[in-house]
């Protein structure tokens, strides 16, 4: 071995000998030699195995270890990178090689680990990690659209998503048509030969409408339109969105991926061409990249996401079942309940019903506020996908900017509340909600 700039670097043969001894037999000799070369040139090795199941990929996928052999992924908390020479800097600005970086806004080793790990979970060719979920929505759409383009979107969306479609895209000459996302005939009528993209939430926020991804994708692909899906409520755990026909998947990593209320983040997933030729050129110049520290938090969170989401979904089903038919509730909306309008579709697309419940409290906003204010375990906040159970009143928070007519069309009534089920004991949550409902009934 030799020492360059204070770092121990092994010869390709030394590294190859070690990697051959440890590498699973599914990796080819070419792949093994690539690992050895990467270690020789960068001081790092990558851990990956295409045969890993999802939970294993969530723990190990995309891991890159430095010459120090750290167990927990390293945080490369740097905004820039050093070049060996002026010629090397020039060459890198012309084209970056594998595991080469220029500036943190363009890419970072810790962020790249997160992108590779979430790509493996989602079954995507590539990913770009963003500073927030809305940076991902904006980047996915704005990077590919031009003045004169046409987009068809489901009308039931998170308030900020509606703002991007109604205010931002139209400001630059993009035409947007909104449809009832559950009505395939409406999609078919709205999609035109010049439609460039369709956009929808696989489960809508906050009324939990379920969209037929395969059917809408078929209609969009018939005219060459890209299918962009915000899959936050369904999570990477319960739904294979790309496998159902979507071209691009978006997540607010702030939600289930982090799952513990610590960091803002987002990610756009799609084909190599879409990410590298469309998204990255736009995002690296507009500054929406994820920070290295946030990427490290998200990497650690992915290790437990499967366990968390499954526990939350099991609790959500118990809670929804216990609440359905309770006095003071006009309706309980949960995809895992047989009473949900798209229950059959939800169970065909998803492994479980998810972690979110919507409830309409009889008595309107005043009764809903009495319910929320009486809760002791469940907290009032506008986030979701957290280890803590969170409840919000969409009409006055996440969707408050909408007109009364828009809210009525979307089913966001004065009595509607949205519950994100956490990791507490479901019996404690049921007791808390029943107590809140009792308070709501008091005039």
PDB file of C-alpha atoms in Angstrom, residues 134 137 141 145 149-171 174-192 195 197-201 204-205 209 211 216 228 399 401-402 405-406 409-410:
ATOM      1  CA  UNK A 134     -42.144  20.830  -2.339  1.00  0.00           C
ATOM      2  CA  UNK A 137     -42.681  18.643  -6.698  1.00  0.00           C
ATOM      3  CA  UNK A 141     -42.618  19.567 -12.977  1.00  0.00           C
ATOM      4  CA  UNK A 145     -42.247  21.886 -18.858  1.00  0.00           C
ATOM      5  CA  UNK A 149     -47.230  22.710 -22.628  1.00  0.00           C
ATOM      6  CA  UNK A 150     -50.333  21.058 -21.187  1.00  0.00           C
ATOM      7  CA  UNK A 151     -50.643  19.188 -17.876  1.00  0.00           C
ATOM      8  CA  UNK A 152     -53.573  17.214 -16.497  1.00  0.00           C
ATOM      9  CA  UNK A 153     -53.779  16.933 -12.705  1.00  0.00           C
ATOM     10  CA  UNK A 154     -56.076  15.420 -10.138  1.00  0.00           C
ATOM     11  CA  UNK A 155     -57.903  18.219  -8.338  1.00  0.00           C
ATOM     12  CA  UNK A 156     -57.519  16.722  -4.850  1.00  0.00           C
ATOM     13  CA  UNK A 157     -54.002  17.727  -3.806  1.00  0.00           C
ATOM     14  CA  UNK A 158     -51.997  19.160  -0.923  1.00  0.00           C
ATOM     15  CA  UNK A 159     -52.398  22.937  -0.797  1.00  0.00           C
ATOM     16  CA  UNK A 160     -48.818  23.712  -1.832  1.00  0.00           C
ATOM     17  CA  UNK A 161     -49.049  21.295  -4.774  1.00  0.00           C
ATOM     18  CA  UNK A 162     -52.161  23.140  -5.921  1.00  0.00           C
ATOM     19  CA  UNK A 163     -50.229  26.398  -5.694  1.00  0.00           C
ATOM     20  CA  UNK A 164     -47.468  25.061  -7.974  1.00  0.00           C
ATOM     21  CA  UNK A 165     -50.020  23.940 -10.559  1.00  0.00           C
ATOM     22  CA  UNK A 166     -52.466  26.839 -10.321  1.00  0.00           C
ATOM     23  CA  UNK A 167     -50.086  29.745  -9.781  1.00  0.00           C
ATOM     24  CA  UNK A 168     -46.498  28.866 -10.743  1.00  0.00           C
ATOM     25  CA  UNK A 169     -46.915  26.797 -13.912  1.00  0.00           C
ATOM     26  CA  UNK A 170     -49.651  28.975 -15.369  1.00  0.00           C
ATOM     27  CA  UNK A 171     -47.535  32.088 -14.721  1.00  0.00           C
ATOM     28  CA  UNK A 174     -48.285  26.147 -18.994  1.00  0.00           C
ATOM     29  CA  UNK A 175     -51.940  25.138 -19.266  1.00  0.00           C
ATOM     30  CA  UNK A 176     -53.273  22.928 -16.466  1.00  0.00           C
ATOM     31  CA  UNK A 177     -56.531  20.954 -16.524  1.00  0.00           C
ATOM     32  CA  UNK A 178     -57.904  19.617 -13.221  1.00  0.00           C
ATOM     33  CA  UNK A 179     -60.050  16.486 -13.026  1.00  0.00           C
ATOM     34  CA  UNK A 180     -61.727  14.267 -10.477  1.00  0.00           C
ATOM     35  CA  UNK A 181     -58.849  11.843  -9.981  1.00  0.00           C
ATOM     36  CA  UNK A 182     -61.142   8.899  -9.300  1.00  0.00           C
ATOM     37  CA  UNK A 183     -63.033   9.347 -12.614  1.00  0.00           C
ATOM     38  CA  UNK A 184     -61.204   7.614 -15.485  1.00  0.00           C
ATOM     39  CA  UNK A 185     -63.603   9.115 -18.023  1.00  0.00           C
ATOM     40  CA  UNK A 186     -62.592  12.583 -16.810  1.00  0.00           C
ATOM     41  CA  UNK A 187     -58.897  11.733 -17.276  1.00  0.00           C
ATOM     42  CA  UNK A 188     -59.576  10.402 -20.767  1.00  0.00           C
ATOM     43  CA  UNK A 189     -61.507  13.528 -21.748  1.00  0.00           C
ATOM     44  CA  UNK A 190     -58.834  15.901 -20.380  1.00  0.00           C
ATOM     45  CA  UNK A 191     -55.708  14.204 -21.786  1.00  0.00           C
ATOM     46  CA  UNK A 192     -54.894  15.657 -25.199  1.00  0.00           C
ATOM     47  CA  UNK A 195     -50.384  16.736 -22.993  1.00  0.00           C
ATOM     48  CA  UNK A 197     -47.503  15.253 -18.112  1.00  0.00           C
ATOM     49  CA  UNK A 198     -50.142  14.046 -15.709  1.00  0.00           C
ATOM     50  CA  UNK A 199     -49.766  14.633 -11.979  1.00  0.00           C
ATOM     51  CA  UNK A 200     -51.558  13.215  -8.972  1.00  0.00           C
ATOM     52  CA  UNK A 201     -51.165  11.983  -5.408  1.00  0.00           C
ATOM     53  CA  UNK A 204     -54.971  12.360  -1.948  1.00  0.00           C
ATOM     54  CA  UNK A 205     -54.349  14.767   0.898  1.00  0.00           C
ATOM     55  CA  UNK A 209     -59.016   9.349  -2.545  1.00  0.00           C
ATOM     56  CA  UNK A 211     -56.146   6.923  -7.920  1.00  0.00           C
ATOM     57  CA  UNK A 216     -54.289   6.655 -15.685  1.00  0.00           C
ATOM     58  CA  UNK A 228     -45.638  11.946 -12.189  1.00  0.00           C
ATOM     59  CA  UNK A 399     -55.845  23.942   2.702  1.00  0.00           C
ATOM     60  CA  UNK A 401     -56.055  29.327   1.195  1.00  0.00           C
ATOM     61  CA  UNK A 402     -58.700  27.528  -0.894  1.00  0.00           C
ATOM     62  CA  UNK A 405     -66.334  26.390  -3.060  1.00  0.00           C
ATOM     63  CA  UNK A 406     -63.016  24.615  -3.726  1.00  0.00           C
ATOM     64  CA  UNK A 409     -65.697  20.291  -4.192  1.00  0.00           C
ATOM     65  CA  UNK A 410     -62.744  18.470  -2.638  1.00  0.00           C
TER      66      UNK A 410
END
